[in-house]
Amino acid sequence: MLSSRRLSVIIYLVTAVVYLGVGYFLGVHHGFLLGDALSRVSAAQSVLFSRDPHVAAIGFIFTPLTALVQLPTVALSGIWQPMTEFAYSGSIMSSLFMAGAAVQIFGIGSDRALPRTFTLFITAVFAFNPMILFYASNGMSEAPFIFFTCWAVRRLIAWATDDDVHHLAAAGIALALGYLTRYDAVAAIAAASILVGAITAARSAKHLRWKRAMLDGGLIVLPGFFAFLGWAVTSWLITGQAFAQFSSQYGNSAILQQSGTQTPTEFIPGLEFALTSTVMLAPTLIPLAILSGVAGWWRHDWVPLLFPLFVFGAVLTFQAYSYASGSTFGFLRFYILALPMAATMAVLLLPPRACTITKRRGKYAPRQSLSPDRFPGSPNRTGRLRVWSAFTASALLLAVTVPSSAWAMSNPEHAPQEYGLGAILAPEPDNVSERKATEHRIAATFSTERGMAEYLDGLDLPEGSVLADTVYGFAVVVASTKPKTFVVPSDQDFTAILNDPAANNVQYLLAVPNSGRGESDALNIRYPTLYETGADIATLALEVPNDGENQPEWRIYRVLAEVED
């Protein structure tokens, strides 16, 4: 029989290959790209191949980890252009992280020495859930965030079992890296540190209770605190804004305001939307949590259950509150942690084998007080029947998440980004409905920008000839084989060139309508009438209708050699 370590390697390789294949099929073959993933590739490209390459070009709207880890693959774009043009470097990043998440789910069952067949089934149901498959392959930040939270939850469950302080250190590092992936990790860090402190206080001798609670809680919170502080200070020193995601004209709050996105007008309906999204992805999450809680209480093994409940639950609650209060979008992907949460609950429904609780047990580890008939493999016939009933119930309850997630992804109201996959998976060329037309527009997003990049590359322009903001223009720059052609906001001389394009040898301006998100475009701020009239500095060279959904109609202006006073 293969060891757990070797089996983990096999799981990692198999899932990674599948995810990479799906990424190639959707991204490179069909050009189905999501904006956030493409913009992270653009940020990594700016670090290496812009006119002014420097690490700060990675930007401070998103946290940096997802773009930083793409630098090696983006560096290969000169050899294979789809690395940037079709964001395949992002697909590699998300595939490798999500494969790691699958290994962590397997590891939770392996740590508890559950039967291999059961653990592999739970891992497969999680790893090949349609929602997991999609976000494992598309270069979004969901994959690394799921990996880091699963890693943290696994180590916290292990700590609850054996009180080994090394698990707390690893969990703290995992959550800190999670913060450098997504801001949502703040909720997970807070929940985990409070819970660890409370459990330690309950376990410790009375005279050491609060000292040990603060020490153990600190192991969770301090790595995240330093990640938070380091990123905020770096952003402030370079941009003058500590939290650009919230204060910048390019940040989330500004995007919501500029785009006119519908947000809840009342708090309770917003919460209902978030709860519905969660239930659509994992309709059996609540039954799994209840059954796991009852089983854990009966076995005197309920403490490990608290960690997936609080850590995953804190992030889901944070997202629900954010949407209900009108500070984020109504995207199905924001509730994707319901899937690893359900998988973890399914594993914890089963009792651990006693023989696994033997390694490096801390002073305050719970006693092994379970009776033999409460473990898998017990010779007691009633015990075996009870265990196999739990196996079956757990597996079936988790398996329901596969069709439910597929159905959720086809719902336009709750899955405005995912349901466009219908144009690829079920193209139906004879279908003339408005929904199918919208699906095809979603699938065609950024195809126009790729065409513009090809057109501009064909002009064989010198370096610094095209001025563009990256509000929308990132999709043009990232698709270009000559990114140094473009002057972009991360270039240190961007403002000087923007103020006088002709004097700085700029030949073309990329203009978008001065409305919606286009209001934050630096060219529109400097020249409010540019899109309509050329602002007396340029003449219209080309107008480009857009095939994508919610994408602007482009105008390419040629800069006048001399500007009249």
Coordinates of C-alpha atoms in Angstrom, one line a residue:
M1 CA 0.0 0.0 0.0
L2 CA 1.3 3.5 -0.9
S3 CA 2.2 5.7 2.0
S4 CA 0.2 8.9 2.7
R5 CA 3.1 11.0 1.5
R6 CA 3.4 9.2 -1.8
L7 CA -0.3 9.3 -2.3
S8 CA -0.3 13.0 -1.6
V9 CA 2.3 13.5 -4.4
I10 CA 0.1 11.5 -6.8
I11 CA -3.0 13.5 -5.9
Y12 CA -1.1 16.7 -6.4
L13 CA 0.3 15.7 -9.8
V14 CA -3.0 14.3 -11.1
T15 CA -5.1 17.3 -10.0
A16 CA -2.5 19.8 -11.3
V17 CA -2.4 18.2 -14.7
V18 CA -6.2 18.2 -14.9
Y19 CA -6.4 21.8 -13.8
L20 CA -3.7 22.9 -16.3
G21 CA -5.6 21.1 -19.1
V22 CA -8.9 22.8 -18.2
G23 CA -7.0 26.1 -18.1
Y24 CA -5.6 25.6 -21.5
F25 CA -9.0 24.5 -22.9
L26 CA -10.9 27.5 -21.5
G27 CA -8.2 30.2 -21.7
V28 CA -5.8 29.5 -24.6
H29 CA -8.2 27.5 -26.8
H30 CA -11.4 29.4 -26.3
G31 CA -10.1 32.8 -24.9
F32 CA -12.5 32.7 -21.8
L33 CA -10.7 35.0 -19.4
L34 CA -11.7 36.8 -16.2
G35 CA -10.7 40.4 -15.7
D36 CA -9.1 40.1 -12.3
A37 CA -6.9 37.2 -13.4
L38 CA -5.8 39.0 -16.6
S39 CA -5.0 42.2 -14.6
R40 CA -2.7 40.3 -12.3
V41 CA -0.8 38.9 -15.3
S42 CA -0.6 42.5 -16.6
A43 CA 0.9 43.6 -13.2
A44 CA 3.5 40.8 -13.4
Q45 CA 4.3 41.8 -17.0
S46 CA 4.8 45.4 -15.9
V47 CA 7.4 44.3 -13.4
L48 CA 9.5 42.6 -16.1
F49 CA 8.7 44.1 -19.5
S50 CA 7.3 47.6 -19.2
R51 CA 9.2 50.7 -20.2
D52 CA 10.0 51.2 -16.6
P53 CA 10.4 47.8 -15.0
H54 CA 10.4 47.7 -11.2
V55 CA 8.8 45.7 -8.5
A56 CA 6.5 48.5 -7.4
A57 CA 4.9 48.2 -10.8
I58 CA 3.0 45.2 -9.5
G59 CA 0.5 47.7 -8.0
F60 CA -1.2 48.1 -4.6
I61 CA -4.9 47.5 -5.4
F62 CA -4.6 43.8 -5.0
T63 CA -2.5 42.1 -2.4
P64 CA 0.8 41.0 -4.1
L65 CA 1.3 37.2 -3.8
T66 CA -0.7 36.0 -6.8
A67 CA 1.1 38.4 -9.2
L68 CA 4.6 37.8 -7.6
V69 CA 4.5 34.0 -8.0
Q70 CA 3.7 34.5 -11.7
L71 CA 6.9 36.3 -12.4
P72 CA 8.8 33.2 -13.5
T73 CA 6.1 32.1 -15.9
V74 CA 5.5 35.6 -17.2
A75 CA 9.2 35.8 -18.0
L76 CA 8.6 33.0 -20.5
S77 CA 6.1 35.0 -22.5
G78 CA 8.8 35.9 -25.0
I79 CA 9.0 32.3 -25.8
W80 CA 5.3 31.5 -25.7
Q81 CA 3.0 34.5 -25.9
P82 CA -0.2 32.9 -24.4
M83 CA 1.5 33.1 -21.0
T84 CA 0.4 36.7 -20.9
E85 CA -2.0 37.1 -23.9
F86 CA -4.3 34.4 -22.6
A87 CA -3.2 34.6 -19.0
Y88 CA -1.9 31.1 -18.9
S89 CA 0.7 32.1 -16.3
G90 CA -2.3 32.7 -14.1
S91 CA -3.7 29.3 -14.9
I92 CA -0.4 27.7 -13.9
M93 CA -0.5 29.6 -10.6
S94 CA -4.1 28.7 -9.7
S95 CA -3.7 25.1 -10.8
L96 CA -0.7 24.5 -8.6
F97 CA -2.3 26.1 -5.6
M98 CA -5.6 24.3 -6.0
A99 CA -3.8 21.0 -6.4
G100 CA -2.2 21.8 -3.0
A101 CA -5.7 22.5 -1.6
A102 CA -6.8 19.0 -2.7
V103 CA -3.7 17.6 -0.9
Q104 CA -4.7 19.4 2.3
I105 CA -8.2 18.0 2.2
F106 CA -6.7 14.5 1.7
G107 CA -4.3 15.3 4.5
I108 CA -7.1 16.0 7.0
G109 CA -8.5 12.5 6.5
S110 CA -5.0 11.0 6.4
D111 CA -4.0 12.6 9.7
R112 CA -7.0 11.0 11.3
A113 CA -6.1 7.6 9.6
L114 CA -9.6 7.3 8.0
P115 CA -10.0 4.5 5.4
R116 CA -8.2 5.3 2.2
T117 CA -11.2 4.7 0.0
F118 CA -13.3 7.2 1.9
T119 CA -10.6 9.8 2.1
L120 CA -9.8 9.6 -1.6
F121 CA -13.5 9.8 -2.4
I122 CA -13.9 13.0 -0.4
T123 CA -10.8 14.5 -2.0
A124 CA -12.0 13.7 -5.5
V125 CA -15.5 15.1 -4.9
F126 CA -13.8 18.3 -3.7
A127 CA -11.1 18.5 -6.3
F128 CA -13.4 17.9 -9.3
N129 CA -16.3 20.0 -8.2
P130 CA -17.2 22.2 -11.2
M131 CA -16.7 25.4 -9.2
I132 CA -13.3 24.2 -7.9
L133 CA -12.3 23.0 -11.4
F134 CA -13.1 26.4 -12.9
Y135 CA -11.3 28.5 -10.2
A136 CA -8.4 26.1 -10.2
S137 CA -7.8 26.8 -13.9
N138 CA -8.6 30.5 -14.5
G139 CA -5.8 32.3 -12.7
M140 CA -8.0 34.0 -10.0
S141 CA -7.0 34.4 -6.4
E142 CA -9.6 31.9 -5.1
A143 CA -7.2 29.0 -5.6
P144 CA -4.3 30.2 -3.5
F145 CA -6.7 31.5 -0.9
I146 CA -8.4 28.2 -0.6
F147 CA -5.0 26.5 -0.3
F148 CA -3.8 28.7 2.5
T149 CA -7.1 28.5 4.5
C150 CA -7.2 24.7 4.1
W151 CA -3.6 24.4 5.2
A152 CA -4.3 26.5 8.2
V153 CA -7.5 24.5 9.1
R154 CA -5.6 21.2 8.7
R155 CA -2.9 22.3 11.1
L156 CA -5.4 23.8 13.6
I157 CA -7.3 20.5 13.6
A158 CA -4.1 18.7 14.3
W159 CA -3.3 21.1 17.1
A160 CA -6.7 20.5 18.7
T161 CA -5.8 16.8 18.7
D162 CA -2.2 16.8 20.0
D163 CA -1.5 20.4 21.3
D164 CA 1.8 20.6 19.3
V165 CA 2.8 24.2 19.1
H166 CA 4.4 23.6 15.7
H167 CA 0.9 23.4 14.2
L168 CA 0.0 26.8 15.5
A169 CA 3.2 28.3 13.9
A170 CA 2.4 26.8 10.6
A171 CA -1.3 27.9 10.7
G172 CA -0.2 31.5 11.5
I173 CA 2.1 31.5 8.5
A174 CA -0.5 30.0 6.3
L175 CA -3.1 32.7 7.3
A176 CA -0.5 35.5 6.8
L177 CA 0.2 34.2 3.3
G178 CA -3.6 34.1 2.9
Y179 CA -3.8 37.8 3.7
L180 CA -1.2 38.5 1.0
T181 CA -3.5 36.7 -1.3
R182 CA -6.9 38.2 -0.3
Y183 CA -8.0 40.8 2.3
D184 CA -10.7 38.4 3.4
A185 CA -8.1 36.5 5.4
V186 CA -8.4 39.2 8.2
A187 CA -11.6 37.5 9.2
A188 CA -10.0 34.1 9.3
I189 CA -7.0 35.3 11.3
A190 CA -9.3 37.0 13.9
A191 CA -11.5 34.0 14.2
A192 CA -8.6 31.5 14.5
S193 CA -6.7 33.5 17.0
I194 CA -9.7 34.0 19.3
L195 CA -10.7 30.4 19.1
V196 CA -7.1 29.1 19.8
G197 CA -6.9 31.5 22.8
A198 CA -10.2 30.3 24.2
I199 CA -9.3 26.6 23.8
T200 CA -5.9 27.1 25.4
A201 CA -7.5 29.0 28.3
A202 CA -9.9 26.2 28.8
R203 CA -7.2 23.5 28.8
S204 CA -4.6 25.2 30.9
A205 CA -3.9 25.3 34.6
K206 CA -5.7 28.2 36.2
H207 CA -2.6 30.3 37.1
L208 CA -1.2 30.0 33.5
R209 CA -4.5 30.3 31.7
W210 CA -4.3 33.8 30.2
K211 CA -0.6 33.8 29.6
R212 CA -0.8 30.7 27.6
A213 CA -3.9 31.9 25.8
M214 CA -2.1 35.1 24.7
L215 CA 1.0 33.1 23.6
D216 CA -0.9 30.6 21.5
G217 CA -3.3 33.2 20.1
G218 CA -0.3 35.4 19.3
L219 CA 1.3 32.6 17.2
I220 CA -1.8 32.8 15.0
V221 CA -2.2 36.5 14.8
L222 CA 1.3 37.9 14.7
P223 CA 2.4 36.6 11.3
G224 CA -0.8 38.0 9.8
F225 CA -0.3 41.3 11.7
F226 CA 3.2 41.7 10.3
A227 CA 1.9 40.9 6.8
F228 CA -0.8 43.5 7.2
L229 CA 1.5 46.1 8.5
G230 CA 4.3 45.4 6.0
W231 CA 1.9 45.6 3.0
A232 CA 0.2 48.8 4.3
V233 CA 3.5 50.6 5.1
T234 CA 5.0 49.6 1.7
S235 CA 1.9 50.9 -0.1
W236 CA 1.9 54.1 1.9
L237 CA 5.6 54.8 1.2
I238 CA 5.3 54.3 -2.5
T239 CA 1.8 55.6 -3.3
G240 CA 0.8 57.7 -0.3
Q241 CA -2.2 55.4 0.3
A242 CA -2.0 52.6 2.9
F243 CA -5.1 50.8 1.7
A244 CA -5.4 51.6 -2.0
Q245 CA -8.0 48.9 -2.5
F246 CA -10.4 51.1 -0.5
S247 CA -9.2 54.6 -1.2
S248 CA -7.8 54.6 -4.7
Q249 CA -9.7 55.7 -7.8
Y250 CA -8.9 52.1 -9.1
G251 CA -10.1 50.4 -5.9
N252 CA -13.1 48.3 -5.2
S253 CA -15.2 51.1 -3.7
A254 CA -14.6 53.3 -6.6
I255 CA -15.4 50.5 -9.1
L256 CA -18.7 49.9 -7.4
Q257 CA -19.6 53.6 -7.6
Q258 CA -18.4 54.2 -11.1
S259 CA -19.8 51.0 -12.7
G260 CA -23.3 51.6 -11.3
T261 CA -23.4 47.9 -10.1
Q262 CA -26.6 47.1 -8.3
T263 CA -26.0 46.6 -4.6
P264 CA -28.5 45.7 -1.9
T265 CA -30.7 48.7 -0.8
E266 CA -31.5 46.8 2.4
F267 CA -29.3 44.8 4.6
I268 CA -31.5 41.7 5.1
P269 CA -32.1 41.0 1.4
G270 CA -28.4 41.3 0.9
L271 CA -27.8 38.6 3.6
E272 CA -30.5 36.5 1.9
F273 CA -28.6 36.7 -1.4
A274 CA -25.3 35.7 0.2
L275 CA -27.0 32.8 2.1
T276 CA -28.7 31.6 -1.1
S277 CA -25.3 31.7 -3.0
T278 CA -23.7 29.6 -0.2
V279 CA -26.6 27.1 -0.2
M280 CA -26.6 26.8 -3.9
L281 CA -22.9 25.7 -3.8
A282 CA -23.2 23.5 -0.8
P283 CA -26.8 22.7 0.1
T284 CA -25.8 20.0 2.5
L285 CA -23.3 22.1 4.5
I286 CA -25.7 22.7 7.4
P287 CA -26.7 19.0 7.7
L288 CA -23.0 18.0 7.5
A289 CA -22.1 20.6 10.3
I290 CA -25.0 19.4 12.5
L291 CA -24.2 15.7 12.0
S292 CA -20.5 16.3 12.6
G293 CA -21.2 18.3 15.7
V294 CA -23.5 15.6 17.2
A295 CA -21.0 12.8 16.3
G296 CA -18.1 14.8 17.7
W297 CA -20.0 15.5 20.9
W298 CA -20.9 11.9 21.4
R299 CA -17.2 10.9 20.8
H300 CA -15.9 13.7 23.0
D301 CA -14.0 14.8 19.9
W302 CA -15.9 18.0 19.0
V303 CA -13.1 20.6 19.5
P304 CA -11.5 20.0 16.0
L305 CA -14.9 20.7 14.4
L306 CA -14.7 24.3 15.7
F307 CA -11.8 25.3 13.4
P308 CA -13.5 24.7 10.0
L309 CA -16.7 26.1 11.4
F310 CA -15.0 29.3 12.6
V311 CA -12.2 29.9 10.1
F312 CA -14.2 29.1 6.9
G313 CA -17.3 30.5 8.5
A314 CA -15.7 33.8 9.4
V315 CA -14.7 34.4 5.8
L316 CA -18.2 33.5 4.5
T317 CA -19.8 35.8 7.1
F318 CA -17.4 38.6 6.2
Q319 CA -18.3 38.3 2.5
A320 CA -22.0 38.1 3.3
Y321 CA -21.8 41.3 5.5
S322 CA -19.7 43.1 2.8
Y323 CA -22.3 42.4 0.1
A324 CA -25.3 43.2 2.4
S325 CA -23.7 46.5 3.3
G326 CA -23.1 47.4 -0.3
S327 CA -19.3 47.3 -0.3
T328 CA -18.6 44.4 -2.7
F329 CA -20.1 42.6 -5.7
G330 CA -22.6 39.8 -5.8
F331 CA -20.3 37.2 -7.2
L332 CA -20.8 33.5 -6.6
R333 CA -17.0 33.0 -6.2
F334 CA -17.0 34.9 -3.0
Y335 CA -18.8 32.0 -1.3
I336 CA -16.5 29.2 -2.7
L337 CA -15.1 28.4 0.7
A338 CA -18.4 26.6 1.4
L339 CA -16.9 23.8 -0.6
P340 CA -13.8 23.0 1.4
M341 CA -15.8 23.7 4.5
A342 CA -18.3 21.0 3.5
A343 CA -15.4 18.6 2.6
T344 CA -13.8 19.1 6.0
M345 CA -17.1 18.6 7.8
A346 CA -17.6 15.4 5.8
V347 CA -14.1 14.1 7.0
L348 CA -14.8 15.2 10.6
L349 CA -18.1 13.3 10.7
L350 CA -16.0 10.1 11.0
P351 CA -14.0 9.2 14.2
P352 CA -10.2 9.2 14.1
R353 CA -8.3 6.0 14.7
A354 CA -6.8 6.0 18.2
C355 CA -3.4 5.0 16.8
T356 CA -2.9 8.3 15.0
I357 CA -3.0 10.3 18.2
T358 CA 0.5 9.4 19.3
K359 CA 3.0 11.9 17.9
R360 CA 4.5 14.7 19.9
R361 CA 1.6 15.3 22.2
G362 CA 1.7 18.5 24.2
K363 CA 1.1 18.9 27.9
Y364 CA -2.5 20.0 27.4
A365 CA -3.5 17.5 24.7
P366 CA -6.9 16.0 25.3
R367 CA -6.8 12.5 26.8
Q368 CA -7.5 9.5 24.5
S369 CA -10.7 8.6 26.3
L370 CA -12.7 7.1 23.3
S371 CA -13.9 3.6 23.7
P372 CA -12.6 1.1 21.1
D373 CA -16.0 0.5 19.5
R374 CA -16.0 4.2 18.4
F375 CA -13.1 3.8 16.0
P376 CA -13.2 2.5 12.4
G377 CA -12.2 -1.1 12.1
S378 CA -13.5 -2.0 15.5
P379 CA -14.2 -5.7 15.9
N380 CA -17.6 -4.8 17.4
R381 CA -20.3 -5.5 14.8
T382 CA -22.5 -2.7 15.9
G383 CA -19.6 -0.3 15.9
R384 CA -18.6 -1.3 12.3
L385 CA -22.2 -0.9 11.1
R386 CA -22.4 2.6 12.8
V387 CA -19.1 3.6 11.2
W388 CA -20.0 2.4 7.7
S389 CA -23.4 4.2 8.0
A390 CA -21.5 7.4 8.8
F391 CA -19.1 6.8 5.8
T392 CA -22.1 6.5 3.4
A393 CA -24.0 9.4 4.8
S394 CA -20.9 11.7 4.8
A395 CA -19.9 10.7 1.2
L396 CA -23.5 11.1 -0.2
L397 CA -24.0 14.5 1.5
L398 CA -20.8 15.8 0.1
A399 CA -21.5 14.4 -3.4
V400 CA -24.6 16.5 -3.6
T401 CA -22.4 19.6 -3.9
V402 CA -21.2 18.5 -7.4
P403 CA -24.5 18.9 -9.3
S404 CA -25.7 21.8 -7.1
S405 CA -22.5 23.7 -7.9
A406 CA -22.9 23.1 -11.6
W407 CA -26.5 24.3 -11.4
A408 CA -25.4 27.4 -9.3
M409 CA -22.8 28.3 -12.0
S410 CA -25.6 28.4 -14.6
N411 CA -27.6 31.0 -12.7
P412 CA -27.2 34.5 -14.2
E413 CA -28.3 36.3 -11.1
H414 CA -25.9 34.6 -8.7
A415 CA -23.2 33.7 -11.1
P416 CA -22.8 36.6 -13.5
Q417 CA -19.2 35.6 -14.3
E418 CA -19.5 31.8 -14.5
Y419 CA -22.7 31.3 -16.5
G420 CA -20.9 32.6 -19.6
L421 CA -19.3 29.1 -19.7
G422 CA -22.5 28.0 -21.4
A423 CA -21.2 29.6 -24.6
I424 CA -18.3 27.1 -24.6
L425 CA -19.8 24.0 -23.0
A426 CA -23.1 24.3 -24.9
P427 CA -22.6 26.8 -27.7
E428 CA -26.0 26.1 -29.4
P429 CA -25.4 28.2 -32.6
D430 CA -29.0 28.1 -33.5
N431 CA -30.1 29.6 -30.2
V432 CA -31.1 33.2 -30.7
S433 CA -32.2 33.9 -27.1
E434 CA -30.9 37.0 -25.2
R435 CA -29.4 34.8 -22.6
K436 CA -27.3 32.8 -25.1
A437 CA -26.2 36.0 -26.8
T438 CA -25.0 37.4 -23.4
E439 CA -23.2 34.1 -22.7
H440 CA -21.3 34.6 -26.0
R441 CA -20.5 38.2 -25.2
I442 CA -19.1 37.1 -21.8
A443 CA -17.0 34.4 -23.5
A444 CA -15.7 37.0 -26.0
T445 CA -14.6 39.5 -23.3
F446 CA -11.1 40.8 -24.1
S447 CA -11.1 39.4 -27.7
T448 CA -11.5 43.0 -29.0
E449 CA -8.6 44.1 -26.9
R450 CA -6.4 41.3 -28.3
G451 CA -7.3 42.5 -31.7
M452 CA -6.3 46.0 -30.9
A453 CA -3.0 44.8 -29.5
E454 CA -2.3 42.9 -32.8
Y455 CA -3.2 46.0 -34.8
L456 CA -0.9 48.3 -32.8
D457 CA 1.9 45.7 -32.9
G458 CA 1.6 45.6 -36.6
L459 CA 2.3 49.3 -36.9
D460 CA 5.8 48.6 -35.7
L461 CA 5.8 51.7 -33.3
P462 CA 8.8 52.8 -31.3
E463 CA 9.0 52.5 -27.6
G464 CA 6.6 54.8 -25.7
S465 CA 4.4 55.6 -28.6
V466 CA 1.0 54.7 -27.2
L467 CA -0.5 56.3 -24.0
A468 CA -3.0 54.3 -22.1
D469 CA -4.4 54.0 -18.6
T470 CA -4.8 50.4 -17.3
V471 CA -8.4 50.8 -16.1
Y472 CA -9.4 49.0 -19.3
G473 CA -6.2 49.3 -21.2
F474 CA -4.4 46.5 -19.3
A475 CA -6.1 44.0 -21.6
V476 CA -4.5 45.6 -24.6
V477 CA -1.0 45.9 -23.0
V478 CA -1.0 42.3 -21.7
A479 CA -1.9 41.0 -25.2
S480 CA 0.8 42.9 -26.9
T481 CA 4.1 41.3 -28.0
K482 CA 5.7 44.7 -27.6
P483 CA 4.6 46.0 -24.1
K484 CA 7.3 48.7 -24.1
T485 CA 5.3 50.4 -26.8
F486 CA 2.8 51.6 -24.1
V487 CA 3.1 54.3 -21.5
V488 CA 1.2 53.2 -18.5
P489 CA 0.5 54.6 -15.0
S490 CA 3.2 52.4 -13.3
D491 CA 5.8 54.2 -15.4
Q492 CA 7.4 57.0 -13.3
D493 CA 7.2 59.5 -16.1
F494 CA 3.6 58.8 -16.8
T495 CA 2.2 62.1 -15.5
A496 CA 4.8 64.2 -17.4
I497 CA 4.0 62.4 -20.6
L498 CA 0.2 62.6 -20.0
N499 CA 0.5 66.4 -19.6
D500 CA 2.2 66.8 -23.0
P501 CA 2.0 63.7 -25.2
A502 CA 3.2 65.4 -28.4
A503 CA 6.4 66.7 -26.8
N504 CA 7.2 63.2 -25.5
N505 CA 6.8 61.5 -28.9
V506 CA 3.5 59.8 -28.1
Q507 CA 1.7 58.9 -31.4
Y508 CA -1.5 57.3 -30.2
L509 CA -3.9 57.6 -27.3
L510 CA -6.3 54.8 -26.2
A511 CA -9.6 56.4 -25.2
V512 CA -12.7 55.0 -23.5
P513 CA -16.0 56.8 -22.8
N514 CA -15.8 59.3 -19.9
S515 CA -18.6 57.5 -18.0
G516 CA -18.9 54.6 -15.6
R517 CA -15.4 53.2 -14.9
G518 CA -14.1 55.3 -17.6
E519 CA -14.4 58.3 -15.3
S520 CA -11.3 57.1 -13.4
D521 CA -9.3 56.7 -16.6
A522 CA -6.3 59.1 -16.3
L523 CA -6.7 60.3 -19.9
N524 CA -10.3 61.3 -19.2
I525 CA -9.4 63.0 -16.0
R526 CA -6.7 65.1 -17.8
Y527 CA -8.6 65.6 -21.0
P528 CA -12.4 65.3 -20.2
T529 CA -13.4 65.7 -23.9
L530 CA -10.8 63.3 -25.3
Y531 CA -13.2 60.5 -26.2
E532 CA -15.8 62.8 -27.9
T533 CA -13.6 65.3 -29.7
G534 CA -9.9 64.5 -29.2
A535 CA -9.6 67.4 -26.8
D536 CA -7.7 69.4 -29.4
I537 CA -4.6 67.3 -28.9
A538 CA -5.5 64.4 -31.2
T539 CA -7.5 63.3 -34.2
L540 CA -9.6 60.1 -34.5
A541 CA -7.7 57.3 -36.2
L542 CA -9.9 54.3 -35.4
E543 CA -13.1 53.4 -33.6
V544 CA -13.4 49.9 -32.3
P545 CA -16.8 48.4 -31.3
N546 CA -16.4 45.9 -28.5
D547 CA -17.6 42.3 -28.7
G548 CA -17.2 41.7 -25.0
E549 CA -19.8 42.1 -22.2
N550 CA -19.5 45.3 -20.2
Q551 CA -16.5 46.4 -22.1
P552 CA -16.0 49.9 -23.6
E553 CA -16.2 51.0 -27.2
W554 CA -12.6 52.0 -27.9
R555 CA -11.3 55.0 -29.9
I556 CA -7.7 55.2 -31.0
Y557 CA -6.6 58.8 -31.4
R558 CA -3.5 60.0 -33.3
V559 CA -1.7 62.7 -31.4
L560 CA -1.3 66.0 -33.3
A561 CA 2.2 67.0 -33.9
E562 CA 1.5 70.6 -32.9
V563 CA -1.1 71.7 -30.5
E564 CA -2.8 75.1 -31.1
D565 CA -2.9 77.5 -28.1

